[in-house]
Tab-separated table of C-alpha atoms and ligand atoms in Angstrom:
chain	number	residue	atom	x	y	z
A	1	UNK	CA	-7.230	-12.252	-8.498
A	2	UNK	CA	-5.226	-14.527	-6.643
A	3	UNK	CA	-6.870	-17.553	-5.413
A	4	UNK	CA	-6.295	-20.276	-3.004
A	5	UNK	CA	-6.150	-23.464	-5.229
A	6	UNK	CA	-4.196	-26.623	-5.102
A	7	UNK	CA	-1.109	-27.536	-6.077
A	8	UNK	CA	-0.688	-23.709	-5.806
A	9	UNK	CA	-2.576	-20.718	-6.153
A	10	UNK	CA	-4.438	-19.805	-9.486
A	11	UNK	CA	-4.245	-15.824	-10.416
A	12	UNK	CA	-6.636	-14.582	-13.099
A	13	UNK	CA	-8.146	-12.125	-14.179
A	14	UNK	CA	-12.149	-11.479	-15.509
A	15	UNK	CA	-11.367	-9.630	-18.564
A	16	UNK	CA	-9.098	-12.352	-20.125
A	17	UNK	CA	-11.149	-15.242	-18.240
A	18	UNK	CA	-14.182	-17.496	-19.368
A	19	UNK	CA	-16.243	-19.534	-17.084
A	20	UNK	CA	-17.020	-23.042	-18.921
A	21	UNK	CA	-19.713	-25.378	-18.249
A	22	UNK	CA	-19.818	-28.283	-19.657
A	23	UNK	CA	-22.815	-30.530	-20.134
A	24	UNK	CA	-25.412	-29.591	-17.842
A	25	UNK	CA	-28.242	-30.989	-20.105
A	26	UNK	CA	-30.852	-32.672	-18.598
A	27	UNK	CA	-30.699	-36.061	-19.976
A	28	UNK	CA	-27.462	-36.698	-17.342
A	29	UNK	CA	-28.828	-34.698	-14.695
A	30	UNK	CA	-32.467	-35.000	-14.539
A	31	UNK	CA	-34.294	-38.154	-13.376
A	32	UNK	CA	-35.996	-39.843	-16.157
A	33	UNK	CA	-33.588	-39.117	-18.345
A	34	UNK	CA	-30.679	-41.089	-20.414
A	35	UNK	CA	-28.215	-41.036	-17.887
A	36	UNK	CA	-30.934	-43.136	-15.458
A	37	UNK	CA	-31.997	-44.861	-18.076
A	38	UNK	CA	-27.919	-46.234	-18.309
A	39	UNK	CA	-28.697	-47.201	-14.218
A	40	UNK	CA	-27.228	-44.431	-12.911
A	41	UNK	CA	-27.607	-42.911	-9.713
A	42	UNK	CA	-28.503	-38.613	-11.211
A	43	UNK	CA	-29.067	-37.857	-8.075
A	44	UNK	CA	-24.947	-37.632	-7.804
A	45	UNK	CA	-25.134	-34.656	-10.378
A	46	UNK	CA	-28.068	-32.813	-9.422
A	47	UNK	CA	-26.510	-32.513	-6.038
A	48	UNK	CA	-23.759	-29.830	-7.552
A	49	UNK	CA	-26.840	-28.128	-9.270
A	50	UNK	CA	-27.223	-25.050	-6.265
A	51	UNK	CA	-23.079	-24.451	-6.177
A	52	UNK	CA	-23.121	-24.128	-10.224
A	53	UNK	CA	-25.960	-21.264	-10.160
A	54	UNK	CA	-23.820	-19.666	-7.736
A	55	UNK	CA	-20.932	-19.754	-9.360
A	56	UNK	CA	-23.046	-18.463	-12.296
A	57	UNK	CA	-25.120	-16.002	-10.646
A	58	UNK	CA	-21.563	-14.566	-9.403
A	59	UNK	CA	-19.616	-14.392	-12.933
A	60	UNK	CA	-22.915	-13.009	-14.321
A	61	UNK	CA	-22.685	-10.444	-12.369
A	62	UNK	CA	-19.055	-9.686	-12.845
A	63	UNK	CA	-19.866	-9.331	-16.100
A	64	UNK	CA	-17.972	-12.426	-17.071
A	65	UNK	CA	-17.681	-14.634	-20.098
A	66	UNK	CA	-19.986	-17.554	-20.132
A	67	UNK	CA	-19.577	-20.428	-22.319
A	68	UNK	CA	-22.236	-23.258	-22.136
A	69	UNK	CA	-21.576	-26.712	-23.867
A	70	UNK	CA	-23.986	-29.460	-24.777
A	71	UNK	CA	-22.890	-33.266	-26.324
A	72	UNK	CA	-24.816	-33.472	-29.098
A	73	UNK	CA	-25.348	-34.497	-32.551
A	74	UNK	CA	-26.933	-33.453	-35.594
A	75	UNK	CA	-30.408	-35.296	-36.303
A	76	UNK	CA	-28.868	-36.841	-39.093
A	77	UNK	CA	-26.271	-38.070	-36.953
A	78	UNK	CA	-23.187	-37.279	-39.293
A	79	UNK	CA	-21.164	-36.261	-36.539
A	80	UNK	CA	-21.054	-39.332	-34.568
A	81	UNK	CA	-18.629	-42.056	-35.770
A	82	UNK	CA	-19.748	-46.097	-35.169
A	83	UNK	CA	-16.368	-46.102	-33.184
A	84	UNK	CA	-19.087	-43.541	-30.488
A	85	UNK	CA	-22.289	-44.777	-31.430
A	86	UNK	CA	-22.277	-48.598	-31.027
A	87	UNK	CA	-20.447	-48.464	-27.341
A	88	UNK	CA	-22.255	-48.289	-24.222
A	89	UNK	CA	-25.641	-50.045	-23.352
A	90	UNK	CA	-26.761	-52.237	-26.496
A	91	UNK	CA	-30.509	-51.379	-25.599
A	92	UNK	CA	-30.300	-47.401	-26.294
A	93	UNK	CA	-27.805	-45.592	-28.295
A	94	UNK	CA	-26.832	-42.062	-29.838
A	95	UNK	CA	-29.360	-41.572	-31.707
A	96	UNK	CA	-32.463	-43.774	-30.195
A	97	UNK	CA	-35.504	-42.697	-29.169
A	98	UNK	CA	-35.142	-42.027	-24.996
A	99	UNK	CA	-37.217	-41.036	-22.712
A	100	UNK	CA	-37.010	-37.484	-23.235
A	101	UNK	CA	-36.474	-37.450	-26.848
A	102	UNK	CA	-33.411	-38.567	-29.103
A	103	UNK	CA	-30.334	-39.535	-27.158
A	104	UNK	CA	-27.814	-36.894	-27.705
A	105	UNK	CA	-29.592	-35.462	-30.354
A	106	UNK	CA	-29.006	-31.712	-30.522
A	107	UNK	CA	-33.157	-29.973	-30.217
A	108	UNK	CA	-34.323	-32.841	-28.062
A	109	UNK	CA	-36.373	-32.059	-25.118
A	110	UNK	CA	-33.537	-33.826	-22.998
A	111	UNK	CA	-30.575	-32.137	-25.176
A	112	UNK	CA	-31.349	-28.952	-23.185
A	113	UNK	CA	-29.223	-27.192	-20.556
A	114	UNK	CA	-31.195	-27.482	-17.383
A	115	UNK	CA	-33.301	-24.848	-16.608
A	116	UNK	CA	-31.627	-23.865	-13.313
A	117	UNK	CA	-28.209	-22.882	-15.709
A	118	UNK	CA	-29.972	-22.350	-19.077
A	119	UNK	CA	-28.144	-19.462	-20.636
A	120	UNK	CA	-28.646	-16.202	-21.178
A	121	UNK	CA	-28.581	-13.259	-24.255
A	122	UNK	CA	-24.948	-13.056	-24.834
A	123	UNK	CA	-23.789	-16.244	-23.508
A	124	UNK	CA	-21.834	-18.563	-25.788
A	125	UNK	CA	-23.428	-21.914	-26.840
A	126	UNK	CA	-21.391	-24.824	-27.919
A	127	UNK	CA	-22.946	-28.330	-29.191
A	128	UNK	CA	-19.688	-30.508	-29.261
A	129	UNK	CA	-20.065	-34.054	-31.046
A	130	UNK	CA	-16.948	-35.413	-28.879
A	131	UNK	CA	-16.208	-35.597	-25.375
A	132	UNK	CA	-13.731	-32.302	-25.489
A	133	UNK	CA	-15.266	-28.770	-26.092
A	134	UNK	CA	-12.634	-27.991	-28.322
A	135	UNK	CA	-13.146	-31.310	-31.124
A	136	UNK	CA	-15.079	-30.212	-34.061
A	137	UNK	CA	-15.876	-26.908	-32.475
A	138	UNK	CA	-14.907	-23.352	-33.430
A	139	UNK	CA	-14.314	-23.045	-29.211
A	140	UNK	CA	-10.709	-22.244	-29.400
A	141	UNK	CA	-10.934	-19.179	-32.239
A	142	UNK	CA	-13.776	-17.877	-30.014
A	143	UNK	CA	-12.144	-17.744	-27.186
A	144	UNK	CA	-9.014	-16.346	-29.156
A	145	UNK	CA	-11.166	-13.525	-30.594
A	146	UNK	CA	-12.559	-12.920	-27.037
A	147	UNK	CA	-8.932	-12.560	-25.494
A	148	UNK	CA	-9.511	-15.658	-23.205
A	149	UNK	CA	-6.617	-17.286	-21.838
A	150	UNK	CA	-7.848	-18.486	-18.908
A	151	UNK	CA	-10.841	-20.992	-18.365
A	152	UNK	CA	-12.972	-22.127	-14.872
A	153	UNK	CA	-14.609	-24.937	-15.448
A	154	UNK	CA	-17.623	-26.438	-13.873
A	155	UNK	CA	-19.944	-29.907	-15.292
A	156	UNK	CA	-20.125	-33.156	-15.696
A	157	UNK	CA	-18.681	-35.388	-15.911
A	158	UNK	CA	-16.006	-34.729	-13.912
A	159	UNK	CA	-13.115	-37.811	-15.930
A	160	UNK	CA	-15.406	-37.387	-18.777
A	161	UNK	CA	-16.076	-34.743	-20.942
A	162	UNK	CA	-14.577	-32.204	-18.500
A	163	UNK	CA	-11.015	-33.693	-17.941
A	164	UNK	CA	-11.198	-34.014	-21.682
A	165	UNK	CA	-11.522	-30.672	-22.435
A	166	UNK	CA	-9.057	-29.312	-19.906
A	167	UNK	CA	-6.402	-31.465	-21.395
A	168	UNK	CA	-7.523	-29.971	-24.312
A	169	UNK	CA	-7.307	-26.555	-23.473
A	170	UNK	CA	-4.335	-27.272	-22.114
A	171	UNK	CA	-2.570	-28.064	-25.656
A	172	UNK	CA	-3.644	-24.821	-26.735
A	173	UNK	CA	-2.585	-22.523	-23.808
A	174	UNK	CA	-4.908	-21.598	-21.376
A	175	UNK	CA	-4.526	-21.955	-17.898
A	176	UNK	CA	-7.835	-24.024	-16.206
A	177	UNK	CA	-9.568	-24.326	-12.494
A	178	UNK	CA	-11.459	-27.064	-12.139
A	179	UNK	CA	-13.934	-25.670	-9.614
A	180	UNK	CA	-14.002	-29.012	-7.165
A	181	UNK	CA	-18.036	-28.243	-5.945
A	182	UNK	CA	-19.246	-27.370	-9.341
A	183	UNK	CA	-18.150	-30.865	-10.604
A	184	UNK	CA	-19.419	-35.025	-10.463
A	185	UNK	CA	-19.346	-37.908	-11.917
A	186	UNK	CA	-21.736	-41.289	-11.705
A	187	UNK	CA	-18.610	-42.965	-9.958
A	188	UNK	CA	-17.571	-40.762	-6.948
A	189	UNK	CA	-14.137	-42.709	-6.917
A	190	UNK	CA	-13.150	-41.456	-10.725
A	191	UNK	CA	-14.508	-37.900	-9.874
A	192	UNK	CA	-11.658	-38.117	-6.730
A	193	UNK	CA	-8.873	-39.782	-9.228
A	194	UNK	CA	-9.623	-37.411	-11.820
A	195	UNK	CA	-9.001	-34.015	-9.478
A	196	UNK	CA	-5.931	-35.668	-8.417
A	197	UNK	CA	-4.216	-36.352	-11.665
A	198	UNK	CA	-5.428	-32.829	-13.348
A	199	UNK	CA	-3.413	-30.925	-10.514
A	200	UNK	CA	-0.627	-34.287	-10.239
A	201	UNK	CA	2.783	-33.020	-11.002
A	202	UNK	CA	2.725	-29.388	-10.340
A	203	UNK	CA	-0.348	-29.644	-12.097
A	204	UNK	CA	0.270	-31.282	-15.170
A	205	UNK	CA	-3.089	-29.949	-16.326
A	206	UNK	CA	-4.279	-27.163	-14.222
A	207	UNK	CA	-5.832	-25.908	-10.913
A	208	UNK	CA	-8.559	-27.147	-9.028
A	209	UNK	CA	-9.991	-25.168	-6.285
A	210	UNK	CA	-13.174	-24.926	-4.214
A	211	UNK	CA	-16.433	-22.588	-5.741
A	212	UNK	CA	-15.924	-20.494	-2.368
A	213	UNK	CA	-12.371	-19.090	-3.606
A	214	UNK	CA	-14.226	-18.019	-6.784
A	215	UNK	CA	-17.336	-16.692	-4.989
A	216	UNK	CA	-14.894	-14.586	-2.506
A	217	UNK	CA	-12.140	-13.250	-5.445
A	218	UNK	CA	-15.594	-12.494	-7.432
A	219	UNK	CA	-17.106	-10.783	-4.083
A	220	UNK	CA	-14.323	-8.581	-3.908
A	221	UNK	CA	-14.455	-7.595	-7.432
A	222	UNK	CA	-18.244	-6.704	-6.720
A	223	UNK	CA	-16.980	-4.638	-3.937
A	224	UNK	CA	-14.390	-2.848	-5.909
A	225	UNK	CA	-17.395	-1.415	-8.189
A	226	UNK	CA	-19.247	-0.205	-5.042
B	301	C5J	C1	-20.424	-38.642	-21.198
B	301	C5J	C2	-20.083	-36.440	-20.569
B	301	C5J	N1	-20.987	-38.834	-22.074
B	301	C5J	N2	-20.858	-35.194	-20.522
B	301	C5J	N3	-20.143	-37.244	-21.496
B	301	C5J	O1	-20.336	-39.237	-20.357
B	301	C5J	O2	-19.280	-36.753	-19.765
């Protein structure tokens, strides 16, 4: 499949591609969660949910591999270095009791992926202690086992965990595309800058495209099955 993208068309085939959904967890997206507690406007992030749902549904329908990530630490925080825990709002740190349970701790209500995008049987769920999806996870090995060479990214936040994961992916040899309307930041100018820098210099990190381009391509695959 060849789709219009920036800085030039992006080519992928389903058998060697995965849809990677970064950190669409309740604490970042839902009102009353950790993100809002920090003073962020979470409606910016929740606005991308319908577009993400449409792509996820089409990708599942086409039989593509799906990977979900959560930013999640062990309950004893042994995988959360002080350099991470001691940043941010001193009133509320990783591991503290937040409005939806302990913040960024695996198994807590706020750490679950939002119901609209909840994983189904057979999909891969990666708990990652870092910003990037490849750091201290087995993601690279899992993708290699599946013969994956191309990654299509959605999720939050654009300039933090999404961008870090795309850069990690690029260094590991994956061709990556970010779906422009399926990613968001609490700071819109950071999103815009991130899209620009990912695709600068001939796609130094990867490609970006609107989700409609992927939906059209997947629609043509579905058409071939009829
Ligand atoms: C943070 C993220 N901490 N998913 N995480 O911003 O981008």
